[in-house]
Short mmCIF file of C-alpha atoms in Angstrom, two decimals:
data_model
loop_
_atom_site.label_atom_id
_atom_site.label_comp_id
_atom_site.label_asym_id
_atom_site.label_seq_id
_atom_site.Cartn_x
_atom_site.Cartn_y
_atom_site.Cartn_z
CA UNK V 163 10.56 29.42 -10.58
CA UNK V 164 6.86 29.49 -11.35
CA UNK V 165 4.95 31.09 -8.52
CA UNK V 166 2.44 28.87 -6.84
CA UNK V 167 -1.02 29.83 -7.84
CA UNK V 168 -3.05 27.83 -5.41
CA UNK V 169 -5.69 30.47 -4.88
CA UNK V 170 -7.25 30.13 -8.31
CA UNK V 171 -10.65 28.68 -7.48
CA UNK V 172 -10.94 29.90 -3.94
CA UNK V 173 -14.36 31.38 -4.18
CA UNK V 174 -16.35 29.18 -6.49
CA UNK V 175 -16.96 26.25 -4.18
CA UNK V 176 -16.67 25.19 -0.57
CA UNK V 177 -13.16 24.30 0.58
CA UNK V 178 -13.81 20.58 1.06
CA UNK V 179 -14.72 19.87 -2.52
CA UNK V 180 -11.84 22.01 -3.74
CA UNK V 181 -9.36 19.75 -1.96
CA UNK V 182 -11.17 16.61 -3.10
CA UNK V 183 -11.13 17.92 -6.64
CA UNK V 184 -7.38 18.59 -6.43
CA UNK V 185 -6.69 15.10 -5.08
CA UNK V 186 -8.92 13.43 -7.67
CA UNK V 187 -6.40 14.27 -10.41
CA UNK V 188 -3.76 11.96 -8.93
CA UNK V 189 -3.38 8.24 -8.49
CA UNK V 190 -3.51 7.78 -4.72
CA UNK V 191 -4.02 4.03 -4.84
CA UNK V 192 -0.37 3.15 -4.35
CA UNK V 193 0.54 -0.35 -3.16
CA UNK V 194 3.36 -0.59 -0.62
CA UNK V 195 4.52 -3.86 -2.20
CA UNK V 196 4.83 -2.25 -5.64
CA UNK V 197 6.85 0.59 -4.16
CA UNK V 198 9.22 -1.85 -2.41
CA UNK V 199 9.74 -3.75 -5.67
CA UNK V 200 10.38 -0.59 -7.70
CA UNK V 201 12.91 0.68 -5.15
CA UNK V 202 14.66 -2.70 -4.99
CA UNK V 203 15.00 -2.68 -8.76
CA UNK V 204 16.40 0.87 -8.87
CA UNK V 205 18.92 0.07 -6.13
CA UNK V 206 20.01 -3.20 -7.78
CA UNK V 207 20.26 -1.87 -11.32
CA UNK V 208 21.03 1.84 -11.20
CA UNK V 209 22.88 2.97 -8.07
CA UNK V 210 26.28 1.60 -9.11
CA UNK V 211 26.42 3.82 -12.20
CA UNK V 212 26.10 6.92 -9.99
CA UNK V 213 28.87 5.87 -7.62
CA UNK V 214 31.33 8.36 -9.10
CA UNK V 215 33.50 11.21 -7.91
CA UNK V 216 31.41 13.69 -9.91
CA UNK V 217 28.16 12.63 -8.25
CA UNK V 218 29.74 12.74 -4.78
CA UNK V 219 30.98 16.28 -5.46
CA UNK V 220 27.50 17.23 -6.61
CA UNK V 221 25.99 15.70 -3.46
CA UNK V 222 28.28 17.81 -1.27
CA UNK V 223 26.67 20.85 -2.85
CA UNK V 224 23.20 19.51 -2.01
CA UNK V 225 23.83 19.05 1.72
CA UNK V 226 21.79 21.12 4.15
CA UNK V 227 24.26 21.26 7.00
CA UNK V 228 22.02 20.94 10.01
CA UNK V 229 22.30 21.57 13.73
CA UNK V 230 19.06 21.14 15.68
CA UNK V 231 20.26 20.22 19.13
CA UNK V 232 18.90 21.13 22.52
CA UNK V 233 22.45 22.20 23.37
CA UNK V 234 22.84 24.63 20.43
CA UNK V 235 23.98 28.07 21.59
CA UNK V 236 25.05 31.34 20.01
CA UNK V 237 28.67 30.18 20.32
CA UNK V 238 28.16 26.73 18.82
CA UNK V 239 26.09 28.03 15.89
CA UNK V 240 28.64 30.77 15.24
CA UNK V 241 31.43 28.17 15.11
CA UNK V 242 29.27 25.97 12.87
CA UNK V 243 28.76 28.85 10.43
CA UNK V 244 32.47 29.75 10.50
CA UNK V 245 33.31 26.22 9.33
CA UNK V 246 31.26 26.85 6.20
CA UNK V 247 33.15 30.10 5.65
CA UNK V 248 36.48 28.30 6.12
CA UNK V 249 35.48 25.48 3.79
CA UNK V 250 35.49 27.85 0.84
CA UNK V 251 39.13 28.74 1.58
CA UNK V 252 40.22 25.18 2.34
CA UNK V 253 38.57 23.58 -0.71
CA UNK V 254 38.10 26.26 -3.35
CA UNK V 255 37.49 23.65 -6.07
CA UNK V 256 34.66 21.83 -4.29
CA UNK V 257 31.03 22.95 -4.12
CA UNK V 258 30.01 24.53 -0.82
CA UNK V 259 26.99 23.16 1.06
CA UNK V 260 23.55 24.30 -0.06
CA UNK V 261 22.26 25.61 3.26
CA UNK V 262 22.87 25.93 6.96
CA UNK V 263 19.76 24.74 8.81
CA UNK V 264 19.13 25.96 12.37
CA UNK V 265 16.38 26.92 14.82
CA UNK V 266 14.82 30.38 14.19
CA UNK V 267 16.49 31.99 17.18
CA UNK V 268 19.83 31.53 15.40
CA UNK V 269 18.79 32.94 12.01
CA UNK V 270 20.34 36.31 12.78
CA UNK V 271 23.70 34.88 13.84
CA UNK V 272 23.94 32.68 10.76
CA UNK V 273 22.88 35.37 8.31
CA UNK V 274 25.28 37.90 9.85
CA UNK V 275 28.24 35.47 10.03
CA UNK V 276 27.84 33.63 6.74
CA UNK V 277 30.21 34.94 4.07
CA UNK V 278 29.78 32.34 1.33
CA UNK V 279 27.73 33.41 -1.68
CA UNK V 280 24.88 31.07 -2.48
CA UNK V 281 24.52 29.30 0.87
CA UNK V 282 20.92 29.59 2.07
CA UNK V 283 19.89 30.17 5.70
CA UNK V 284 17.19 27.59 6.47
CA UNK V 285 15.17 27.58 9.69
CA UNK V 286 12.87 24.90 11.02
CA UNK V 287 9.80 26.78 12.13
CA UNK V 288 6.24 26.35 13.35
CA UNK V 289 6.93 24.44 16.56
CA UNK V 290 9.39 21.95 15.09
CA UNK V 291 9.42 18.93 15.31
CA UNK V 292 5.87 18.25 16.59
CA UNK V 293 4.08 21.14 14.82
CA UNK V 294 1.72 21.08 17.81
CA UNK V 295 1.32 24.80 18.35
CA UNK V 296 -1.42 27.28 17.61
CA UNK V 297 -1.25 28.50 14.02
CA UNK V 298 -0.77 32.08 15.27
CA UNK V 299 2.39 30.98 17.10
CA UNK V 300 3.65 29.11 14.04
CA UNK V 301 3.18 32.05 11.69
CA UNK V 302 4.75 34.54 14.10
CA UNK V 303 7.79 32.30 14.57
CA UNK V 304 8.09 32.04 10.80
CA UNK V 305 7.77 35.80 10.19
CA UNK V 306 10.43 36.49 12.81
CA UNK V 307 12.80 33.92 11.30
CA UNK V 308 12.42 35.54 7.88
CA UNK V 309 12.90 39.00 9.37
CA UNK V 310 16.13 37.78 10.99
CA UNK V 311 17.51 36.53 7.68
CA UNK V 312 16.09 33.06 7.04
CA UNK V 313 15.93 32.51 3.28
CA UNK V 314 14.15 29.15 3.59
CA UNK V 315 11.62 27.82 6.10
CA UNK V 316 11.15 24.13 6.93
CA UNK V 317 7.75 23.49 8.51
CA UNK V 318 6.13 20.23 9.65
CA UNK V 319 2.76 19.25 8.24
CA UNK V 320 0.09 18.87 10.94
CA UNK V 321 0.39 15.11 11.03
CA UNK V 322 -2.39 14.56 13.59
CA UNK V 323 -4.87 16.54 11.51
CA UNK V 324 -3.80 14.68 8.39
CA UNK V 325 -4.27 11.25 10.00
CA UNK V 326 -7.70 12.38 11.27
CA UNK V 327 -8.67 13.21 7.70
CA UNK V 328 -8.87 16.96 8.35
CA UNK V 329 -7.27 18.01 5.07
CA UNK V 330 -8.82 21.48 5.27
CA UNK V 331 -6.80 22.36 8.36
CA UNK V 332 -3.65 20.78 6.92
CA UNK V 333 -3.87 22.86 3.73
CA UNK V 334 -5.01 26.01 5.48
CA UNK V 335 -2.02 25.96 7.85
CA UNK V 336 0.45 25.36 5.02
CA UNK V 337 -1.09 28.27 3.12
CA UNK V 338 -0.83 30.58 6.14
CA UNK V 339 2.77 29.51 6.75
CA UNK V 340 3.58 30.19 3.08
CA UNK V 341 2.12 33.69 3.46
CA UNK V 342 4.28 34.23 6.54
CA UNK V 343 7.34 33.28 4.46
CA UNK V 344 6.78 36.20 2.10
CA UNK V 345 9.12 35.70 -0.86
CA UNK V 346 11.20 33.00 0.82
CA UNK V 347 11.03 29.32 -0.07
CA UNK V 348 9.13 26.89 2.14
CA UNK V 349 9.70 23.17 2.67
CA UNK V 350 6.93 21.03 4.09
CA UNK V 351 8.11 18.07 6.19
CA UNK V 352 5.67 15.15 5.92
CA UNK V 353 7.16 13.04 8.74
CA UNK V 354 6.72 9.98 6.54
CA UNK V 355 7.50 7.55 9.38
CA UNK V 356 4.22 8.58 11.02
CA UNK V 357 2.23 8.37 7.78
CA UNK V 358 3.11 4.69 7.39
CA UNK V 359 1.50 3.87 4.02
CA UNK V 360 2.43 4.81 0.47
CA UNK V 361 -1.09 6.12 -0.08
CA UNK V 362 -0.81 8.45 2.92
CA UNK V 363 2.62 9.67 1.80
CA UNK V 364 1.36 10.31 -1.73
CA UNK V 365 -1.75 12.12 -0.45
CA UNK V 366 0.24 14.28 1.99
CA UNK V 367 2.72 15.14 -0.79
CA UNK V 368 -0.04 16.33 -3.12
CA UNK V 369 -1.78 18.33 -0.37
CA UNK V 370 1.51 20.02 0.64
CA UNK V 371 2.33 21.02 -2.93
CA UNK V 372 -1.22 22.13 -3.65
CA UNK V 373 -1.23 24.32 -0.52
CA UNK V 374 2.03 26.09 -1.31
CA UNK V 375 5.15 24.00 -0.58
CA UNK V 376 8.22 24.85 -2.66
CA UNK V 377 9.85 21.61 -1.48
CA UNK V 378 8.59 18.49 0.19
CA UNK V 379 10.82 16.85 2.78
CA UNK V 380 10.63 13.38 4.27
CA UNK V 381 11.28 13.76 7.98
CA UNK V 382 12.32 15.88 10.93
CA UNK V 383 15.04 13.41 11.86
CA UNK V 384 13.64 13.43 15.39
CA UNK V 385 11.45 10.30 14.99
CA UNK V 386 12.10 6.79 13.74
CA UNK V 387 11.83 5.72 11.00
CA UNK V 388 13.09 8.87 9.31
CA UNK V 389 13.79 9.03 5.56
CA UNK V 390 13.44 5.76 3.66
CA UNK V 391 14.05 5.08 -0.04
CA UNK V 392 10.43 3.90 -0.32
CA UNK V 393 9.05 7.18 1.05
CA UNK V 394 11.40 9.09 -1.27
CA UNK V 395 10.18 7.10 -4.27
CA UNK V 396 6.52 7.86 -3.50
CA UNK V 397 7.25 11.57 -2.91
CA UNK V 398 9.19 11.84 -6.18
CA UNK V 399 6.31 10.14 -8.02
CA UNK V 400 3.97 12.75 -6.51
CA UNK V 401 6.29 15.60 -7.53
CA UNK V 402 6.42 14.23 -11.09
CA UNK V 403 2.64 13.88 -11.37
CA UNK V 404 2.14 17.34 -9.87
CA UNK V 405 4.61 18.82 -12.36
CA UNK V 406 2.89 17.05 -15.28
CA UNK V 407 -0.50 18.34 -14.07
CA UNK V 408 0.44 21.95 -13.18
CA UNK V 409 3.81 22.74 -14.74
CA UNK V 410 5.07 23.73 -11.28
CA UNK V 411 8.43 22.26 -10.31
CA UNK V 412 8.73 21.31 -6.63
CA UNK V 413 11.99 20.40 -4.90
CA UNK V 414 12.71 17.26 -2.87
CA UNK V 415 14.61 16.83 0.40
CA UNK V 416 15.26 13.55 2.16
CA UNK V 417 16.31 14.16 5.77
CA UNK V 418 16.94 12.10 8.87
CA UNK V 419 18.69 8.75 8.81
CA UNK V 420 21.11 9.63 6.00
CA UNK V 421 24.05 7.83 7.58
CA UNK V 422 26.31 6.86 4.71
CA UNK V 423 27.49 7.91 1.27
CA UNK V 424 25.54 4.92 -0.09
CA UNK V 425 22.34 6.37 1.42
CA UNK V 426 23.01 9.63 -0.43
CA UNK V 427 23.67 7.77 -3.70
CA UNK V 428 20.40 5.85 -3.33
CA UNK V 429 18.37 9.08 -2.90
CA UNK V 430 20.22 10.70 -5.80
CA UNK V 431 19.44 7.68 -7.99
CA UNK V 432 15.74 7.68 -7.07
CA UNK V 433 15.49 11.36 -7.99
CA UNK V 434 17.35 10.75 -11.25
CA UNK V 435 15.21 7.74 -12.22
CA UNK V 436 11.81 9.14 -11.21
CA UNK V 437 12.21 12.88 -11.85
CA UNK V 438 15.11 13.08 -14.28
CA UNK V 439 18.03 15.43 -14.88
CA UNK V 440 15.96 18.57 -14.43
CA UNK V 441 15.89 17.90 -10.66
CA UNK V 442 19.61 17.13 -10.35
CA UNK V 443 20.70 20.58 -9.26
CA UNK V 444 21.26 21.79 -5.73
CA UNK V 445 18.27 24.06 -6.15
CA UNK V 446 15.83 21.15 -6.53
CA UNK V 447 17.52 18.32 -4.67
CA UNK V 448 18.68 18.75 -1.06
CA UNK V 449 19.72 16.37 1.69
CA UNK V 450 19.27 17.25 5.35
CA UNK V 451 22.11 15.85 7.44
CA UNK V 452 25.00 16.78 9.62
CA UNK V 453 27.18 13.67 9.52
CA UNK V 454 27.08 13.08 5.78
CA UNK V 455 29.07 16.18 4.82
CA UNK V 456 32.28 14.80 6.39
CA UNK V 457 31.74 11.37 4.81
CA UNK V 458 31.25 12.80 1.33
CA UNK V 459 34.27 15.09 1.77
CA UNK V 460 36.41 12.15 2.93
CA UNK V 461 35.50 10.14 -0.18
CA UNK V 462 36.02 13.08 -2.53
CA UNK V 463 39.48 13.99 -1.22
CA UNK V 464 40.45 10.37 -0.62
CA UNK V 465 41.24 10.55 3.09
CA UNK V 466 39.26 10.50 6.30
CA UNK V 467 38.48 14.04 7.44
CA UNK V 468 36.23 15.63 10.04
CA UNK V 469 36.01 19.13 8.63
CA UNK V 470 32.51 20.08 9.78
#
């Protein structure tokens, strides 16, 4: 994957104009009505052709199996991880999940217990889900998660700063968090339900990518509304334009509110239609959910099962 090179014109001009210059390359005048229409059309015309066994198998391999509960404990997270280990034995012909996503304090347990090759250890970090902590606290939490074995970090964009128009702080924090990740991948959660408009979602997407995100993610799942097809469409448009402009491929992760196999098929179809085949791998397309894994598995094997 191409390394982000967001530092290139750090010194020539003051920060403000650098961010404005970056944003000026993209179409940020996005009409909510147009987005609704485009999504309606994709759902009506394209989703049915992806409603296949092959796609559902693929989607299983894109699931970020997530537990972010107040009641999580060493024991519960250990059991959660063991299920992923057992899945490989129970269903050797099916793809394993893409990641296990937990709070940073459980990174060590997951990384020490996980036996399946290719499953990433993702941690939500930086005072998830509000992101309302001092940047020093956020970066320390992130460094510790990585030290304990996290291979991916999911951080929340500073939504309050963004809505206040303080893009400098937003970008600066993402950059510092990316530095704290070292070589590990970082997802930036936009919390699209708080951003409300397509223009805000597009702007936040561009800022996140520009500042160092490896993935952009819709939501924490802790606020309503969480992921929506409209937000996904706008984010995928941003990823496409960013890729065309820079040549840097950024991943996409809808999360929160993925309650059915149809939801998963809709997100898959949006990615396919807007971004194309190049994004249809479990490296570039992820879905954050806990309940969806069992639903997908049930449809793939043809009987109701509660494996996870």
